[in-house]
Coordinates of C-alpha atoms and ligand atoms in Angstrom, one line a residue:
M210 CA -0.4 0.0 0.1
K211 CA 1.1 3.3 -0.8
I212 CA 1.9 5.4 3.0
K213 CA 0.3 8.6 0.8
D214 CA -2.9 6.3 1.3
I215 CA -2.1 5.2 4.6
L216 CA -1.6 9.2 5.5
E217 CA -5.5 9.5 4.7
K218 CA -6.7 7.0 6.7
T219 CA -4.5 7.0 10.4
R220 CA -1.7 8.9 11.6
P221 CA 1.4 6.6 11.2
V222 CA 4.1 5.2 13.1
S223 CA 6.9 4.3 11.9
F224 CA 10.4 2.3 12.3
E225 CA 14.0 3.6 10.6
F226 CA 16.5 0.4 10.5
F227 CA 19.9 0.8 9.1
P228 CA 21.9 -1.9 7.0
P229 CA 24.4 -3.8 8.7
R230 CA 28.1 -4.0 8.0
Q231 CA 28.0 -7.2 7.8
A232 CA 25.8 -10.6 6.1
D233 CA 25.9 -12.2 9.5
G234 CA 24.2 -8.9 10.8
I235 CA 20.7 -9.1 9.1
P236 CA 19.2 -11.7 11.5
A237 CA 19.8 -9.3 14.5
V238 CA 18.1 -6.3 12.4
L239 CA 15.3 -8.3 11.6
E240 CA 15.0 -9.6 15.3
T241 CA 14.7 -6.2 16.3
L242 CA 11.7 -5.5 13.4
D243 CA 10.3 -8.5 15.1
E244 CA 10.7 -7.5 18.7
L245 CA 8.9 -4.3 17.7
K246 CA 6.2 -5.7 15.3
V247 CA 3.9 -5.6 18.9
Y248 CA 3.8 -2.0 18.7
S249 CA 2.0 -2.7 14.7
P250 CA 4.2 -0.2 12.6
D251 CA 1.9 1.2 10.0
F252 CA 5.6 1.1 7.7
V253 CA 9.3 0.6 8.5
S254 CA 11.9 1.8 6.2
V255 CA 16.0 0.7 5.7
T256 CA 18.4 3.6 5.3
Y257 CA 20.6 3.5 2.2
G258 CA 24.6 3.0 2.7
A259 CA 27.2 5.0 1.6
G260 CA 28.4 2.5 -0.8
G261 CA 29.5 -1.0 -1.5
S262 CA 28.1 -4.5 -0.2
T263 CA 25.6 -2.7 2.7
R264 CA 23.0 -1.5 -0.3
A265 CA 22.2 -4.9 -0.9
F266 CA 21.4 -5.4 2.7
T267 CA 19.1 -2.7 2.4
E268 CA 16.9 -4.5 0.0
E269 CA 17.2 -7.8 1.6
I270 CA 15.9 -6.5 4.6
T271 CA 13.6 -4.4 3.2
F272 CA 12.0 -7.5 0.8
E273 CA 12.3 -9.5 4.1
A274 CA 9.7 -6.8 6.4
K275 CA 7.7 -7.2 3.1
R276 CA 7.6 -10.9 2.4
T277 CA 8.1 -12.1 6.1
A278 CA 7.2 -9.9 8.3
G279 CA 4.5 -8.9 6.8
V280 CA 4.8 -5.0 7.3
E281 CA 5.1 -2.3 4.5
V282 CA 7.7 -0.9 3.4
M283 CA 10.1 1.9 2.2
A284 CA 12.9 1.8 0.5
H285 CA 15.4 4.9 1.3
L286 CA 17.7 5.5 -1.8
T287 CA 20.4 8.1 -2.7
C288 CA 22.6 9.5 -5.0
V289 CA 25.4 8.9 -4.2
G290 CA 28.1 6.4 -6.0
Q291 CA 25.6 5.6 -8.5
T292 CA 24.7 6.8 -12.1
K293 CA 21.4 6.9 -13.3
E294 CA 21.3 3.8 -15.3
E295 CA 22.5 2.1 -11.8
I296 CA 19.9 3.7 -9.6
H297 CA 17.2 3.0 -12.5
G298 CA 18.4 -1.0 -12.0
V299 CA 17.6 -0.4 -8.3
L300 CA 14.7 1.0 -8.8
E301 CA 13.4 -1.8 -11.3
R302 CA 14.7 -4.5 -8.4
L303 CA 12.4 -2.8 -6.2
E304 CA 9.1 -2.7 -8.1
A305 CA 9.8 -6.7 -9.0
E306 CA 9.4 -7.2 -5.4
G307 CA 6.5 -5.6 -4.9
V308 CA 7.8 -2.7 -2.6
E309 CA 5.3 0.3 -3.4
N310 CA 7.4 3.2 -1.1
I311 CA 10.8 5.0 -1.8
I312 CA 12.1 7.8 -0.1
A313 CA 14.6 9.5 -2.7
L314 CA 17.5 11.4 -1.0
R315 CA 21.1 12.4 -2.4
G316 CA 23.0 11.5 0.3
D317 CA 25.9 12.7 2.2
P318 CA 29.3 13.9 0.5
P319 CA 31.8 10.7 1.4
R320 CA 33.3 11.3 4.9
G321 CA 36.1 13.5 5.1
S322 CA 34.7 15.6 2.0
T323 CA 32.6 18.6 2.5
E324 CA 31.3 18.9 -0.9
F325 CA 28.8 16.1 -2.7
V326 CA 29.7 15.6 -6.5
P327 CA 27.9 13.5 -8.4
V328 CA 29.3 10.5 -10.0
E329 CA 29.3 11.3 -14.1
G330 CA 26.2 10.4 -15.2
G331 CA 24.6 10.4 -11.9
F332 CA 22.0 12.8 -10.2
Q333 CA 22.8 15.6 -8.2
H334 CA 20.4 16.5 -6.1
A335 CA 17.1 15.1 -4.8
T336 CA 14.8 17.0 -6.7
D337 CA 16.7 15.1 -9.8
L338 CA 15.9 11.4 -8.8
L339 CA 12.5 12.6 -7.6
E340 CA 11.8 13.5 -11.3
H341 CA 13.3 10.4 -12.4
V342 CA 11.0 8.9 -9.9
K343 CA 7.7 10.0 -10.9
S344 CA 8.9 10.0 -14.8
N345 CA 9.2 6.6 -14.9
F346 CA 7.9 4.5 -11.8
K347 CA 4.5 4.4 -9.7
F348 CA 5.9 4.5 -6.5
G349 CA 4.6 6.4 -3.3
V350 CA 7.5 8.8 -2.9
A351 CA 8.6 10.5 0.3
A352 CA 11.9 13.6 0.8
A353 CA 13.9 14.5 3.2
C354 CA 13.5 17.8 4.9
Y355 CA 15.4 19.9 7.9
P356 CA 13.5 22.0 10.2
E357 CA 16.7 23.6 11.1
G358 CA 17.7 24.4 7.5
H359 CA 20.6 21.8 6.1
T360 CA 23.8 21.8 7.0
E361 CA 24.6 23.1 3.3
S362 CA 22.2 25.8 2.9
V363 CA 23.2 29.4 2.8
D364 CA 19.5 30.4 4.8
L365 CA 16.4 28.9 5.2
G366 CA 14.1 30.7 3.0
S367 CA 16.3 29.0 0.3
D368 CA 16.2 25.4 2.1
L369 CA 12.6 26.0 2.2
K370 CA 12.9 26.6 -1.7
Y371 CA 13.8 23.2 -2.7
V372 CA 12.1 21.4 -0.2
K373 CA 8.7 23.3 -2.8
M374 CA 10.4 21.5 -5.8
K375 CA 10.5 18.3 -4.3
V376 CA 6.9 18.2 -3.7
E377 CA 6.7 19.6 -7.2
N378 CA 8.6 16.8 -8.5
G379 CA 6.8 14.1 -6.9
A380 CA 7.5 13.7 -2.9
D381 CA 3.6 12.4 -1.8
F382 CA 5.3 13.4 2.3
L383 CA 8.4 14.6 3.9
V384 CA 10.0 13.4 6.8
T385 CA 12.2 15.4 9.0
Q386 CA 15.8 15.4 10.4
L387 CA 16.0 14.8 13.8
F388 CA 15.3 17.8 16.2
Y389 CA 15.5 18.2 20.0
D390 CA 13.2 21.4 20.2
N391 CA 9.4 20.7 19.1
R392 CA 9.8 24.9 18.7
H393 CA 12.3 24.3 15.3
Y394 CA 9.4 21.8 13.6
Y395 CA 6.5 23.6 14.8
D396 CA 8.3 27.1 12.8
F397 CA 9.1 24.9 9.8
V398 CA 5.5 23.4 9.4
E399 CA 4.3 27.2 9.7
R400 CA 7.0 28.4 6.9
A401 CA 6.5 25.4 4.6
R402 CA 2.7 25.9 4.8
A403 CA 3.0 29.7 4.3
G404 CA 5.3 29.2 1.3
G405 CA 2.8 26.7 -0.3
I406 CA 4.3 23.5 0.9
D407 CA 0.6 21.4 1.9
V408 CA 2.1 17.6 2.1
P409 CA 2.0 15.9 5.5
I410 CA 5.2 16.7 7.2
I411 CA 5.9 13.5 9.9
P412 CA 8.4 14.4 12.6
G413 CA 11.5 12.1 12.8
V414 CA 12.2 11.5 16.4
L415 CA 15.4 10.4 17.8
P416 CA 16.0 8.9 21.2
V417 CA 19.2 9.7 23.2
L418 CA 21.2 6.3 23.3
N419 CA 24.0 8.1 24.4
S420 CA 25.4 11.4 25.4
A421 CA 28.5 11.1 22.9
Q422 CA 26.1 9.5 19.9
V423 CA 23.4 12.8 20.2
R424 CA 26.7 14.7 20.6
R425 CA 27.5 13.4 17.2
F426 CA 24.6 13.2 15.5
T427 CA 24.0 16.9 16.2
A428 CA 26.9 17.8 15.5
L429 CA 26.7 16.1 11.9
S430 CA 22.8 17.5 11.1
G431 CA 23.4 21.1 12.6
S432 CA 20.7 20.4 15.3
E433 CA 20.5 22.2 18.2
I434 CA 20.7 20.8 21.8
P435 CA 18.4 22.9 23.8
P436 CA 20.1 24.1 27.2
E437 CA 18.2 21.2 29.2
L438 CA 18.5 18.5 27.5
D439 CA 22.6 19.7 27.2
K440 CA 23.0 19.5 31.1
L441 CA 21.0 16.2 30.7
L442 CA 23.8 14.8 28.7
D443 CA 26.7 16.0 31.0
K444 CA 25.0 14.0 33.8
Y445 CA 24.6 10.9 32.1
A446 CA 27.9 11.1 29.7
D447 CA 29.5 8.4 31.6
N448 CA 26.7 6.2 32.2
D449 CA 25.1 5.2 29.1
D450 CA 22.2 3.2 31.0
S451 CA 20.8 6.1 32.2
A452 CA 21.5 8.2 29.3
R453 CA 19.3 5.8 27.7
D454 CA 16.2 6.3 30.1
M455 CA 16.8 10.1 30.7
G456 CA 16.3 9.9 26.1
V457 CA 13.3 7.5 27.0
E458 CA 11.5 10.0 29.3
Y459 CA 12.6 13.2 26.6
A460 CA 11.2 11.6 23.9
T461 CA 8.1 10.3 25.5
A462 CA 7.4 13.7 26.6
Q463 CA 8.2 15.2 23.1
V464 CA 6.4 12.6 21.0
R465 CA 3.4 13.3 23.7
D466 CA 3.6 17.4 22.9
L467 CA 3.6 16.4 19.3
W468 CA 0.9 13.7 18.7
D469 CA -1.3 16.1 21.0
V470 CA -0.6 19.0 18.6
G471 CA -1.9 16.8 16.0
V472 CA 1.2 15.7 13.7
P473 CA 0.8 13.5 10.6
G474 CA 2.7 10.5 11.8
V475 CA 6.0 10.1 14.0
H476 CA 9.0 8.3 12.3
F477 CA 11.2 7.2 15.0
Y478 CA 15.1 6.2 14.3
V479 CA 15.3 3.3 15.8
L480 CA 18.9 2.9 15.1
N481 CA 18.4 -1.0 15.3
R482 CA 17.8 -1.1 18.9
S483 CA 13.8 -2.1 20.5
Y484 CA 14.4 -0.8 23.9
S485 CA 14.0 2.9 24.0
V486 CA 11.5 2.8 21.4
S487 CA 9.5 0.0 22.9
R488 CA 9.7 2.0 26.0
I489 CA 8.0 5.2 24.6
L490 CA 5.1 3.2 23.1
D491 CA 4.2 2.0 26.3
N492 CA 4.5 5.3 27.7
L493 CA 2.4 6.9 25.1
T494 CA -0.6 4.2 24.5
I495 CA -0.8 5.6 21.3
P496 CA -4.5 3.9 19.8
G497 CA -3.7 1.0 17.7
H498 CA 0.0 1.5 18.6
H499 CA 0.6 -0.3 22.3
R500 CA 2.0 -3.3 22.6
Q501 CA -0.3 -5.9 21.3
D502 CA 1.4 -9.6 22.4
Ligands
LIG162 C1 14.3 11.5 7.1 C2 15.9 11.3 6.2 C3 16.3 9.7 6.1 C4 17.3 10.1 5.7 N1 18.1 8.7 5.0 C5 19.3 8.5 4.4 C6 19.7 7.2 3.8 O1 19.3 6.4 3.9 N2 20.5 7.2 3.4 C7 21.8 8.2 3.2 O2 23.3 8.6 2.9 N3 21.3 10.1 3.8 C8 20.1 9.7 4.7 N4 19.5 10.9 4.8 C9 20.5 12.2 5.3 C10 20.7 12.6 3.8 O3 21.2 11.9 2.2 C11 21.6 14.1 3.6 O4 20.9 14.8 5.0 C12 22.1 14.5 2.6 O5 22.6 15.6 3.0 C13 20.7 15.8 1.8 O6 19.9 14.6 1.1 P1 18.8 15.4 0.7 O7 17.6 14.2 0.0 O8 17.9 16.7 1.5 O9 19.6 16.6 -0.4 P2 19.1 17.6 -1.3 O10 17.4 17.6 -1.5 O11 19.7 17.7 -3.0 O12 19.4 18.5 -0.4 C14 21.1 18.8 -0.5 C15 21.4 20.6 0.0 O13 21.6 21.1 -1.6 C16 20.4 21.9 -1.9 N5 19.5 21.7 -2.7 C17 18.3 20.8 -3.0 N6 17.6 20.3 -4.3 C18 18.5 21.8 -4.8 C19 18.6 22.0 -6.4 N7 17.3 21.7 -7.0 N8 19.4 22.5 -6.4 C20 20.3 23.6 -5.8 N9 20.6 23.4 -4.3 C21 19.6 22.4 -4.4 C22 19.4 21.9 -0.3 O14 18.8 23.3 0.5 C23 20.8 21.5 0.8 O15 21.2 21.9 1.6 C24 18.5 11.3 5.2 C25 17.8 12.0 5.6 C26 16.7 12.5 6.5 C27 16.3 13.5 7.1

């Protein structure tokens, strides 16, 4: 089923996984997915790696989730390191396996480099990939957006202009980058609506798993750490279990606020661990998404 049709019927709760480095890590990812299935996700997604064999694992986990676990899926796809023809081939494989949804992304520049350079004959931006997908396939398509602005964008206005272009090029809905202050999400939605972007904007939520990791991720994404969270990250810098429990409480409050305001859904960055998202959903008791053993 296309996620845009799910969005017409309900406010989806979804989980994002990433592919392991080695093939022997695949069963653990599927096990986590299985543990989280009791919360009835409306769809799950699997990120697309920077290159190499993890890309095949993305496809494998996506197909397994759909085929064996019977969960709706959204495959991530980026423009990194592949020609248009190669990307077209990936899309054909996804279509042949019955995948109906993708999220079209540019991808990050390779580690150590600040500029994204497409391969010869590749796509430069998510907008180009979206155009290709919409002209050649029938997938439901999502795109990324950045409440605090993308790290490479000159200003919030030009960033929003490109988000609008993603929607004009076929994105049915948007999923946000992580943020720890809901004000950034609310402000972004307000600016998007004022700018004529009318598709659902699903907040992406990353529960804190440990202090160092959140500091690393926010440094990369340019997301603000609010002062109260900053203090808690310092307090639990050397205690990962306490940091994780604090993260559950923080994300519970964050999602409760978002849900009560009426967000169109919530996308959890699971990071292949079931503990935090399970506890958060136990705390929230969202209708249709509490534990069903
Ligand atoms: C929900 C979500 C899922 C993600 N999944 C993955 C994943 O699976 N794998 C992965 O490698 N990365 C993933 N990322 C990270 C993402 O690839 C990076 O943030 C990347 O740097 C930008 O991707 P984009 O699709 O937003 O790119 P783009 O939309 O191309 O934007 C990149 C920059 O270019 C500007 N821009 C956009 N369009 C144009 C245009 N037409 N002309 C000129 N400038 C333009 C934008 O303002 C922005 O500054 C994900 C991010 C999010 C939020």
